[in-house]
Coordinates of C-alpha atoms in Angstrom, one line a residue:
X1 CA -27.7 38.4 60.4
X2 CA -26.9 39.5 64.0
X3 CA -26.3 43.2 64.6
X4 CA -22.8 44.2 65.5
X5 CA -22.5 45.9 68.9
X6 CA -20.9 49.3 69.2
X7 CA -17.8 48.2 71.1
X8 CA -17.3 45.2 68.7
X9 CA -17.5 47.3 65.5
X10 CA -14.5 47.6 63.4
X11 CA -15.0 51.4 63.4
X12 CA -14.4 51.6 67.2
X13 CA -11.6 49.1 67.0
X14 CA -9.8 51.2 64.4
X15 CA -10.2 54.3 66.4
X16 CA -9.1 52.7 69.6
X17 CA -6.1 51.2 67.9
X18 CA -5.2 54.5 66.4
X19 CA -5.6 56.3 69.8
X20 CA -3.6 53.7 71.6
X21 CA -0.7 53.9 69.1
X22 CA -0.7 57.7 69.5
X23 CA -0.8 57.4 73.3
X24 CA 2.0 54.9 73.3
X25 CA 4.0 57.1 71.0
X26 CA 3.4 60.2 73.2
X27 CA 4.2 58.3 76.3
X28 CA 7.5 57.2 74.8
X29 CA 8.3 60.7 73.7
X30 CA 7.1 62.2 77.0
X31 CA 9.3 59.8 79.0
X32 CA 12.3 60.4 76.9
X33 CA 11.7 64.2 76.9
X34 CA 11.1 64.3 80.7
X35 CA 14.2 62.3 81.4
X36 CA 16.4 64.3 79.2
X37 CA 14.9 67.5 80.4
X38 CA 15.5 66.5 84.0
X39 CA 19.1 65.5 83.2
X40 CA 19.7 68.7 81.4
X41 CA 18.2 71.0 84.1
X42 CA 20.1 69.1 86.8
X43 CA 23.4 69.3 84.9
X44 CA 23.0 73.0 84.2
X45 CA 22.1 73.6 87.9
X46 CA 25.0 71.6 89.2
X47 CA 27.4 72.9 86.5
X48 CA 26.7 76.5 87.5
X49 CA 27.4 75.7 91.2
X50 CA 30.4 73.7 90.6
X51 CA 31.9 76.4 88.4
X52 CA 31.4 78.9 91.2
X53 CA 32.9 76.4 93.6
X54 CA 36.1 76.2 91.6
X55 CA 36.7 80.0 92.4
X56 CA 35.7 79.6 96.0
X57 CA 38.0 76.5 96.3
X58 CA 41.0 78.6 95.2
X59 CA 40.3 81.3 97.8
X60 CA 39.8 78.8 100.6
X61 CA 42.9 76.9 99.7
X62 CA 44.9 80.1 99.7
X63 CA 43.3 81.0 103.0
X64 CA 44.1 77.7 104.6
X65 CA 47.7 77.7 103.4
X66 CA 48.4 81.3 104.2
X67 CA 50.5 82.1 107.2
X68 CA 48.4 84.3 109.5
X69 CA 49.0 86.4 112.5
X70 CA 46.9 86.6 115.6
X71 CA 44.7 89.5 114.3
X72 CA 42.4 87.4 112.1
X73 CA 41.5 83.7 112.6
X74 CA 41.1 81.1 109.9
X75 CA 37.4 80.5 110.9
X76 CA 36.7 84.2 110.5
X77 CA 38.4 84.4 107.1
X78 CA 36.7 81.4 105.8
X79 CA 33.3 82.5 107.1
X80 CA 33.7 85.7 105.2
X81 CA 34.6 84.0 102.0
X82 CA 31.7 81.6 102.3
X83 CA 29.2 84.2 103.2
X84 CA 30.0 86.3 100.1
X85 CA 29.7 83.2 97.9
X86 CA 26.5 82.0 99.5
X87 CA 25.0 85.5 99.0
X88 CA 25.9 85.4 95.3
X89 CA 24.3 82.1 94.7
X90 CA 20.6 82.1 95.8
X91 CA 20.1 78.4 95.4
X92 CA 22.9 77.5 97.9
X93 CA 21.5 76.9 101.4
X94 CA 24.9 76.3 103.1
X95 CA 28.6 76.0 102.4
X96 CA 31.0 74.3 104.8
X97 CA 34.8 73.9 104.8
X98 CA 35.9 70.6 106.3
X99 CA 39.5 69.8 107.1
X100 CA 41.2 66.5 106.4
X101 CA 40.3 65.3 109.9
X102 CA 36.6 65.7 108.9
X103 CA 36.1 68.7 111.3
X104 CA 34.0 71.6 110.2
X105 CA 36.2 74.7 109.8
X106 CA 33.6 77.1 108.7
X107 CA 30.0 77.5 107.5
X108 CA 28.0 80.1 105.5
X109 CA 24.9 79.5 107.6
X110 CA 25.2 81.9 110.6
X111 CA 22.6 80.0 112.5
X112 CA 24.5 76.8 112.3
X113 CA 27.9 78.1 113.6
X114 CA 27.7 75.7 116.5
X115 CA 28.9 72.8 114.3
X116 CA 32.3 74.5 113.8
X117 CA 35.0 72.5 115.3
X118 CA 32.8 69.4 115.3
X119 CA 33.2 66.4 113.1
X120 CA 30.9 66.2 110.1
X121 CA 28.3 63.5 110.5
X122 CA 29.2 62.0 107.2
X123 CA 32.7 61.0 106.3
X124 CA 32.4 63.5 103.4
X125 CA 36.2 64.1 102.9
X126 CA 36.9 60.5 102.7
X127 CA 34.2 60.0 100.1
X128 CA 35.3 63.0 98.1
X129 CA 38.9 61.9 98.3
X130 CA 38.0 58.4 97.1
X131 CA 36.0 59.3 94.0
X132 CA 37.2 62.9 93.4
X133 CA 33.9 64.3 94.4
X134 CA 30.8 63.4 96.3
X135 CA 27.1 64.2 95.4
X136 CA 23.7 63.1 96.8
X137 CA 20.1 64.3 96.6
X138 CA 18.1 64.0 99.8
X139 CA 14.9 65.3 101.2
X140 CA 15.0 68.1 103.7
X141 CA 13.1 66.9 106.8
X142 CA 11.8 70.4 107.6
X143 CA 10.9 71.8 104.3
X144 CA 10.4 68.5 102.5
X145 CA 12.3 69.9 99.6
X146 CA 14.9 68.1 97.6
X147 CA 18.5 69.2 98.5
X148 CA 21.6 68.5 96.5
X149 CA 24.6 67.6 98.6
X150 CA 28.0 68.2 96.9
X151 CA 31.6 67.8 98.3
X152 CA 34.8 68.4 96.5
X153 CA 38.3 67.9 98.0
X154 CA 40.7 70.9 98.5
X155 CA 44.1 70.0 97.0
X156 CA 47.4 71.7 97.9
X157 CA 49.4 71.8 94.7
X158 CA 52.2 74.2 95.9
X159 CA 54.4 71.5 97.1
X160 CA 56.2 68.8 95.2
X161 CA 53.4 66.4 96.1
X162 CA 49.7 67.1 95.9
X163 CA 48.0 66.8 99.2
X164 CA 44.4 66.9 100.2
X165 CA 44.0 69.5 102.9
X166 CA 40.2 69.5 103.3
X167 CA 37.0 69.6 101.3
X168 CA 34.2 72.0 100.4
X169 CA 30.7 70.8 101.2
X170 CA 27.6 72.4 99.7
X171 CA 23.9 72.0 100.3
X172 CA 21.9 73.5 97.4
X173 CA 18.1 73.7 97.0
X174 CA 17.5 71.8 93.8
X175 CA 13.7 71.7 94.3
X176 CA 13.4 74.6 92.0
X177 CA 14.8 72.5 89.1
X178 CA 12.1 69.8 89.8
X179 CA 9.4 72.5 90.0
X180 CA 10.5 73.7 86.5
X181 CA 10.4 70.2 85.3
X182 CA 6.9 69.7 86.7
X183 CA 5.7 72.9 85.0
X184 CA 7.2 71.8 81.8
X185 CA 5.6 68.3 82.2
X186 CA 2.3 69.9 82.9
X187 CA 2.5 72.0 79.7
X188 CA 3.5 68.8 77.9
X189 CA 0.5 66.9 79.4
X190 CA -1.9 69.7 78.2
X191 CA -0.4 69.6 74.8
X192 CA -0.6 65.8 74.8
X193 CA -4.3 65.9 75.8
X194 CA -5.0 68.5 73.0
X195 CA -3.1 66.3 70.6
X196 CA -5.2 63.3 71.6
X197 CA -8.4 65.1 71.2
X198 CA -7.4 66.2 67.7
X199 CA -6.1 62.7 67.0
X200 CA -9.5 61.1 68.1
X201 CA -11.4 63.5 65.8
X202 CA -9.0 62.7 62.9
X203 CA -9.0 59.0 63.8
X204 CA -12.8 58.9 63.6
X205 CA -12.8 60.6 60.3
X206 CA -10.0 58.4 58.9
X207 CA -11.7 55.3 60.3
X208 CA -14.9 56.2 58.6
X209 CA -13.1 56.3 55.2
X210 CA -12.2 52.7 55.8
X211 CA -15.3 51.4 57.7
X212 CA -18.0 53.1 55.5
X213 CA -17.3 50.9 52.4
X214 CA -17.0 47.9 54.7
X215 CA -20.3 48.7 56.3
X216 CA -21.9 49.1 52.9
X217 CA -20.5 45.7 51.8
X218 CA -21.8 44.2 55.1
X219 CA -25.3 45.5 54.4
X220 CA -25.0 44.3 50.8
X221 CA -24.0 40.9 52.2
X222 CA -27.0 40.9 54.5
X223 CA -29.3 41.8 51.5
X224 CA -27.8 39.1 49.4
X225 CA -28.4 36.5 52.2
X226 CA -32.0 37.5 51.8
X227 CA -32.0 37.1 48.1
X228 CA -31.7 40.8 47.1
X229 CA -29.0 41.2 44.5
X230 CA -30.2 44.7 43.2
X231 CA -28.2 46.7 45.6
X232 CA -24.7 47.9 44.8
X233 CA -21.8 48.9 47.0
X234 CA -20.8 52.5 46.6
X235 CA -17.1 53.0 45.4
X236 CA -15.4 55.8 47.5
X237 CA -12.0 55.7 45.8
X238 CA -9.5 53.7 43.8
X239 CA -7.4 52.4 46.7
X240 CA -7.5 48.8 47.9
X241 CA -10.9 49.2 49.6
X242 CA -12.3 50.8 46.4
X243 CA -10.9 47.9 44.4
X244 CA -12.6 45.5 46.9
X245 CA -15.9 47.4 46.5
X246 CA -15.7 47.0 42.7
X247 CA -14.8 43.3 43.1
X248 CA -17.8 42.9 45.5
X249 CA -20.1 44.5 43.0
X250 CA -18.8 42.3 40.3
X251 CA -19.3 39.3 42.6
X252 CA -22.9 40.5 43.2
X253 CA -23.6 40.5 39.5
X254 CA -22.1 37.1 39.0
X255 CA -24.1 35.7 42.0
X256 CA -27.3 37.2 40.5
X257 CA -26.7 35.6 37.2
X258 CA -25.8 32.3 39.0
X259 CA -28.9 32.5 41.1
X260 CA -31.1 33.2 38.0
X261 CA -29.5 30.3 36.2
X262 CA -29.9 28.1 39.2
X263 CA -33.5 29.1 39.7
X264 CA -34.2 28.4 36.0
X265 CA -32.6 25.0 36.2
X266 CA -34.4 24.3 39.4
X267 CA -37.7 25.2 37.8
X268 CA -36.9 23.0 34.8
X269 CA -35.9 20.1 37.1
X270 CA -39.1 20.6 39.2
X271 CA -41.2 20.7 36.0
X272 CA -39.5 17.6 34.6
X273 CA -39.8 15.7 37.9
X274 CA -43.4 16.6 38.4
X275 CA -44.4 15.8 34.7
X276 CA -42.4 12.5 34.5
X277 CA -44.4 9.4 34.3
X278 CA -41.5 7.5 36.0
X279 CA -40.8 7.8 39.6
X280 CA -37.5 9.5 40.7
X281 CA -35.9 9.3 44.1
X282 CA -32.6 10.9 45.1
X283 CA -30.6 10.1 48.3
X284 CA -27.7 11.7 50.1
X285 CA -24.3 10.0 50.6
X286 CA -25.7 7.9 53.4
X287 CA -28.6 6.5 51.4
X288 CA -31.3 8.6 53.0
X289 CA -34.0 10.0 50.7
X290 CA -33.8 13.7 50.2
X291 CA -36.1 14.0 47.1
X292 CA -39.0 12.1 45.7
X293 CA -41.5 13.1 43.0
X294 CA -45.2 12.6 42.9
X295 CA -45.1 9.6 40.5
X296 CA -42.8 7.8 42.8
X297 CA -45.1 8.5 45.8
X298 CA -48.0 7.2 43.7
X299 CA -46.1 4.1 42.6
X300 CA -45.0 3.2 46.1
X301 CA -48.3 4.1 47.7
X302 CA -46.6 6.3 50.3
X303 CA -46.5 9.9 51.5
X304 CA -43.6 12.3 51.3
X305 CA -43.5 12.7 55.1
X306 CA -43.0 9.0 55.6
X307 CA -40.2 8.7 53.0
X308 CA -37.9 11.7 53.5
X309 CA -34.8 10.9 55.5
X310 CA -35.5 7.2 55.4
X311 CA -33.1 4.6 54.0
X312 CA -34.0 4.0 50.3
X313 CA -33.6 0.2 50.6
X314 CA -36.2 0.3 53.4
X315 CA -38.6 2.4 51.4
X316 CA -38.3 0.1 48.3
X317 CA -38.7 -2.9 50.5
X318 CA -35.4 -4.6 49.6
X319 CA -33.4 -4.1 52.7
X320 CA -33.3 -7.8 53.3
X321 CA -31.5 -8.4 49.9
X322 CA -29.6 -5.2 49.3
X323 CA -27.7 -2.6 51.4
X324 CA -27.0 0.9 50.2
X325 CA -23.4 -0.1 49.3
X326 CA -24.8 -3.0 47.2
X327 CA -27.1 -0.6 45.3
X328 CA -24.2 1.8 44.6
X329 CA -22.3 -1.0 42.9
X330 CA -25.4 -2.6 41.2
X331 CA -25.2 -2.4 37.5
X332 CA -28.6 -4.1 36.6
X333 CA -32.2 -3.1 37.3
X334 CA -34.1 -4.6 40.1
X335 CA -37.7 -5.7 39.8
X336 CA -39.9 -4.8 42.7
X337 CA -42.8 -7.2 42.9
X338 CA -45.7 -5.7 44.8
X339 CA -48.3 -8.1 43.3
X340 CA -51.2 -9.5 45.2
X341 CA -53.3 -12.6 44.6
X342 CA -55.8 -10.5 42.7
X343 CA -53.7 -7.7 41.2
X344 CA -50.3 -7.9 39.6
X345 CA -48.0 -4.9 40.2
X346 CA -44.4 -4.9 39.3
X347 CA -41.9 -1.9 39.3
X348 CA -38.5 -1.8 37.8
X349 CA -35.8 0.2 39.6
X350 CA -32.7 1.6 37.9
X351 CA -29.9 3.0 40.0
X352 CA -27.4 5.6 39.1
X353 CA -24.6 6.9 41.4
X354 CA -24.0 10.6 41.9
X355 CA -20.2 11.1 42.0
X356 CA -17.9 14.1 42.3
X357 CA -14.9 14.5 40.1
X358 CA -12.8 13.0 42.8
X359 CA -14.8 9.9 42.7
X360 CA -16.5 10.5 46.0
X361 CA -20.0 9.1 46.1
X362 CA -22.4 12.0 46.9
X363 CA -25.7 10.0 46.5
X364 CA -27.9 7.7 44.5
X365 CA -30.6 8.4 41.9
X366 CA -33.3 5.7 41.5
X367 CA -35.8 5.8 38.5
X368 CA -38.9 3.7 39.0
X369 CA -40.9 2.4 36.0
X370 CA -44.2 0.5 36.1
X371 CA -43.6 -2.7 34.1
X372 CA -46.8 -4.4 35.1
X373 CA -48.4 -4.1 31.7
X374 CA -45.1 -5.0 30.0
X375 CA -44.7 -8.1 32.1
X376 CA -48.4 -8.9 31.5
X377 CA -47.9 -8.5 27.8
X378 CA -44.8 -10.6 27.8
X379 CA -46.5 -13.3 29.8
X380 CA -49.5 -13.2 27.5
X381 CA -47.1 -13.3 24.4
X382 CA -45.4 -16.3 25.8
X383 CA -48.7 -18.0 26.7
X384 CA -50.1 -17.1 23.3
X385 CA -47.1 -18.6 21.4
X386 CA -47.3 -21.7 23.6
X387 CA -51.1 -22.0 22.9
X388 CA -50.8 -21.5 19.2
X389 CA -48.0 -23.9 19.0
X390 CA -50.0 -26.4 21.0
X391 CA -53.2 -25.8 19.0
X392 CA -51.4 -26.3 15.7
X393 CA -49.2 -29.2 16.8
X394 CA -52.2 -31.3 17.9
X395 CA -53.9 -31.5 14.4
X396 CA -50.6 -31.6 12.6
X397 CA -49.6 -34.6 14.8
X398 CA -52.9 -36.3 14.1
X399 CA -52.6 -35.5 10.3
X400 CA -49.0 -36.9 10.2
X401 CA -50.0 -40.1 11.9
X402 CA -52.9 -40.8 9.5
X403 CA -50.9 -39.7 6.4
X404 CA -48.0 -42.0 7.4
X405 CA -50.5 -44.8 7.8
X406 CA -51.9 -44.0 4.3
X407 CA -48.4 -43.9 2.9
X408 CA -47.6 -47.2 4.5
X409 CA -50.5 -48.8 2.5
X410 CA -53.6 -48.0 4.3
X411 CA -54.8 -46.1 1.2
X412 CA -55.4 -49.5 -0.5
X413 CA -57.9 -50.5 2.2
X414 CA -61.3 -49.4 1.1
X415 CA -62.7 -49.3 4.5
X416 CA -59.8 -47.5 6.4
X417 CA -58.7 -45.1 3.7
X418 CA -61.9 -43.0 3.6
X419 CA -61.9 -42.7 7.4
X420 CA -58.4 -41.6 7.6
X421 CA -58.9 -39.0 4.9
X422 CA -62.0 -37.8 6.6
X423 CA -60.0 -37.2 9.8
X424 CA -57.2 -35.5 8.0
X425 CA -59.8 -33.2 6.3
X426 CA -61.4 -32.4 9.6
X427 CA -58.1 -31.5 11.3
X428 CA -57.1 -29.4 8.2
X429 CA -60.3 -27.4 8.5
X430 CA -59.8 -27.1 12.2
X431 CA -56.4 -25.5 11.4
X432 CA -57.9 -23.2 8.8
X433 CA -60.5 -22.0 11.4
X434 CA -57.7 -21.4 13.9
X435 CA -55.6 -19.5 11.4
X436 CA -58.6 -17.5 10.2
X437 CA -59.4 -16.6 13.9
X438 CA -55.9 -15.6 14.5
X439 CA -55.8 -13.4 11.4
X440 CA -59.2 -11.8 12.4
X441 CA -57.8 -11.0 16.0
X442 CA -54.6 -9.7 14.4
X443 CA -56.6 -7.3 12.3
X444 CA -58.7 -6.2 15.2
X445 CA -55.6 -5.6 17.4
X446 CA -54.0 -3.5 14.7
X447 CA -57.5 -1.8 13.9
X448 CA -57.1 -2.8 10.2
X449 CA -60.8 -3.4 9.9
X450 CA -63.8 -1.3 9.0
X451 CA -67.3 -1.8 10.5
X452 CA -70.0 -1.8 7.9
X453 CA -72.7 -0.6 10.1
X454 CA -76.3 -0.1 9.4
X455 CA -79.5 0.5 11.5
X456 CA -81.4 -2.7 12.0
X457 CA -84.3 -3.7 14.2
X458 CA -82.5 -5.8 16.9
X459 CA -85.6 -7.8 17.8
X460 CA -86.0 -9.3 14.3
X461 CA -82.2 -9.6 13.9
X462 CA -81.7 -11.5 17.2
X463 CA -84.8 -13.6 16.4
X464 CA -83.5 -14.8 13.0
X465 CA -80.3 -16.0 14.5
X466 CA -82.2 -17.9 17.3
X467 CA -84.5 -19.4 14.6
X468 CA -81.5 -20.6 12.6
X469 CA -80.0 -22.4 15.5
X470 CA -83.3 -23.8 16.7
X471 CA -84.0 -25.4 13.3
X472 CA -80.5 -26.9 12.9
X473 CA -79.9 -28.1 16.5
X474 CA -79.4 -31.9 16.8
X475 CA -79.8 -32.3 20.6
X476 CA -82.8 -32.1 22.9
X477 CA -82.4 -28.5 24.1
X478 CA -85.3 -26.0 24.5
X479 CA -84.9 -22.4 23.4
X480 CA -86.8 -19.9 25.6
X481 CA -87.3 -16.3 24.2
X482 CA -87.6 -13.5 26.6
X483 CA -87.7 -10.7 24.1
X484 CA -89.7 -7.5 24.5
X485 CA -92.4 -6.6 22.1
X486 CA -91.1 -3.0 21.6
X487 CA -88.8 -2.7 18.6
X488 CA -85.3 -1.3 19.2
X489 CA -82.9 -0.2 16.5
X490 CA -79.2 -0.5 16.7
X491 CA -76.3 0.7 14.4
X492 CA -74.3 -2.5 14.0
X493 CA -72.1 -4.5 11.5
X494 CA -74.6 -7.4 11.1
X495 CA -71.9 -9.9 9.9
X496 CA -69.6 -9.3 12.8
X497 CA -72.4 -9.2 15.4
X498 CA -73.9 -12.4 13.8
X499 CA -70.5 -14.0 14.4
X500 CA -70.5 -12.9 18.0
X501 CA -74.0 -14.3 18.8
X502 CA -73.2 -17.5 16.8
X503 CA -70.1 -18.1 19.0
X504 CA -72.1 -17.5 22.3
X505 CA -75.0 -19.8 21.2
X506 CA -72.6 -22.4 19.9
X507 CA -70.9 -22.5 23.3
X508 CA -74.2 -22.7 25.1
X509 CA -75.3 -25.7 22.9
X510 CA -72.0 -27.4 23.4
X511 CA -72.1 -27.3 27.2
X512 CA -76.0 -27.8 27.5
X513 CA -77.1 -31.3 28.6
X514 CA -80.0 -33.1 26.9
X515 CA -83.3 -31.7 28.1
X516 CA -81.8 -28.4 29.1
X517 CA -82.9 -24.9 28.3
X518 CA -81.2 -22.0 26.6
X519 CA -82.7 -18.6 27.3
X520 CA -82.5 -15.5 25.1
X521 CA -83.5 -12.0 26.0
X522 CA -82.5 -8.4 26.3
X523 CA -83.5 -5.3 28.4
X524 CA -83.0 -1.6 28.1
X525 CA -80.9 0.5 30.5
X526 CA -80.5 4.2 29.7
X527 CA -79.3 4.3 26.1
X528 CA -77.9 0.6 26.1
X529 CA -79.4 -2.7 25.2
X530 CA -78.4 -5.5 27.6
X531 CA -78.5 -8.8 25.7
X532 CA -78.5 -12.1 27.6
X533 CA -77.9 -15.7 26.5
X534 CA -78.1 -18.3 29.3
X535 CA -77.7 -22.1 29.4
X536 CA -78.1 -24.9 32.0
X537 CA -74.6 -26.3 31.4
X538 CA -71.9 -27.4 33.8
X539 CA -71.1 -23.8 34.7
X540 CA -67.7 -22.2 35.3
X541 CA -65.8 -22.0 38.6
X542 CA -66.0 -18.5 40.1
X543 CA -62.2 -17.9 39.8
X544 CA -62.2 -18.7 36.1
X545 CA -65.3 -16.6 35.0
X546 CA -63.3 -13.5 34.4
X547 CA -60.8 -15.2 32.1
X548 CA -63.1 -17.0 29.6
X549 CA -62.7 -14.1 27.2
X550 CA -59.0 -14.4 27.2
X551 CA -57.4 -15.9 24.1
X552 CA -57.0 -19.7 24.1
X553 CA -58.4 -19.9 27.7
X554 CA -60.4 -23.0 28.3
X555 CA -61.8 -24.1 31.6
X556 CA -61.8 -27.7 30.5
X557 CA -59.2 -27.9 27.8
X558 CA -59.6 -31.6 26.9
X559 CA -63.4 -31.4 26.5
X560 CA -63.3 -28.0 24.6
X561 CA -60.7 -29.3 22.2
X562 CA -62.7 -32.5 21.6
X563 CA -65.7 -30.4 20.8
X564 CA -63.7 -28.6 18.0
X565 CA -63.2 -25.3 19.6
X566 CA -60.1 -23.1 19.0
X567 CA -60.4 -21.1 22.3
X568 CA -60.6 -17.8 20.3
X569 CA -64.3 -17.5 19.8
X570 CA -65.1 -15.5 23.0
X571 CA -61.9 -13.4 22.6
X572 CA -63.2 -12.4 19.1
X573 CA -66.6 -11.7 20.5
X574 CA -65.1 -9.3 23.1
X575 CA -63.1 -7.4 20.5
X576 CA -66.1 -7.0 18.3
X577 CA -68.5 -5.9 21.0
X578 CA -66.0 -3.3 22.3
X579 CA -65.6 -2.1 18.7
X580 CA -69.3 -1.5 18.7
X581 CA -69.0 0.6 21.9
X582 CA -70.4 -2.1 24.2
X583 CA -69.2 -4.5 26.9
X584 CA -69.4 -8.3 27.3
X585 CA -69.1 -10.3 30.5
X586 CA -70.3 -13.6 32.0
X587 CA -72.0 -14.8 35.2
X588 CA -71.8 -18.4 36.2
X589 CA -72.2 -20.8 39.0
X590 CA -70.6 -24.1 38.8
X591 CA -73.1 -26.9 38.1
X592 CA -75.9 -24.3 37.5
X593 CA -75.1 -23.0 34.1
X594 CA -73.6 -19.8 32.5
X595 CA -75.1 -16.5 31.4
X596 CA -73.3 -14.3 28.9
X597 CA -74.2 -10.6 28.7
X598 CA -73.3 -7.9 26.2
X599 CA -74.4 -4.3 25.7
X600 CA -75.0 -2.3 22.6
X601 CA -75.8 1.4 22.3
X602 CA -78.9 2.5 20.6
X603 CA -80.5 5.8 19.7
X604 CA -84.1 6.3 20.8
X605 CA -84.7 9.1 18.3
X606 CA -83.4 6.9 15.5
X607 CA -85.7 4.1 16.6
X608 CA -88.7 6.3 16.5
X609 CA -87.7 7.5 13.0
X610 CA -87.5 3.9 11.8
X611 CA -90.9 3.1 13.4

């Protein structure tokens, strides 16, 4: 997680907000205080002067209205009154008396007596008469101090009608008031600065009480993001932040439990997926593969890197027939046929949709099952049933025909009846052989048989079987023996192995032409005897050699059936040889004959003991 810069931290923001609020509050208080203080000081200053002027106004009015002699002029009397008043009020710079014609009658400033008798530059009397008084603050051009100008009309109230006979004009130095205001504001500013400093300290301390648990929760969140749920947030109190810290710790515990449960389930799922024999593929909501287990990779013969994030229909090779939307709505399994000319390979794919509670499709689960053997077994079962039905139907049809002929009266013919009965007997024996072979194969498939084994000298055992066929053969076929002189002993069931060799030699005699040869022999390889029986018959096509040991398989069905075979002899031979721990196979070239090989284990120590 990215580190928070100093100026972006909530601690600094809280302190700044706190300070800004205090500054705004102090500014509002300071402006209000300064304004009210200025108004109060000015009012007090002006009130003190106007109160004094009321007394002076009375003296000046009396002096103007008084009848006077030639001894004392009005100007002199007024100047005396004004001088006394100006001396008593130190803030007053000058007092003037102006008559109703706006002429200056007297002034308290002795240096400015030249304006007496002249008109006042401002129509002060008129302004005072209009509003009852006149006031103004201006800047003195020489001293650059603020001066308060004030004029008030002089009213004659002795007559029946009041009459304005002049005005009193005052220039007072009000700069002292503003200096006092400035000093007070300076004191207030210092107090404000001290308050701000104390406020900042308190703000930092208060902000820490809020930001410390938040910082702890932030560090805990960072640790949780890395998978560490062991840390706990310190609880500093029982307020809202303390309750939040308690809730955060509770959430941490729940997340730890959930993670443990999720991890356990993940391990279970991984174990299940890795140990399943079936392939499992999971997709996202767009049909792209997000999970595939090892059996699925093995079944599809692909690698994980080439399948992840690819469309599942493309990986399964069914994109021409199905889209992802088709697979979502597919209810039945799909068979994937990857068979080649030499190797059958079929997979069955079952599809299951992953849906949320709202019905939204979140993905698709595909389970792959190898049904090659199942299909092969089903095919072999169908073929086996068809072959058995065919093999039984042929003799039964023949028997029915001959029996119907006998029933129709042929039994009375002494020449035909014995022949028909002989055919019926032959077909019956053929069916009995077929049923016996089937029962024998059934027992071997279900392993309901026991080998009665015994150690025998294979040379003599093999030789006796060859002698028996050589003495009973009816065709002109030569037997050639290629047997070693050394005696070898094997642990075998002589009856079952005799049946195996009988079947092989019988087939060799059936397909050997007159004047042909049948060769017998065996060699030793490691601890196995390799037995060979070869003929000069018609041979077997190369593509059919591997199937002659299958049940009911015949290269030439018509000829084999005419020779009385059931098609099960070599199949029984294979089962019996494999039961003895050996293998059986054939090598053939069409038109050049066939050689059948089988192996049997032998113990050299046992053989030496027998010798």
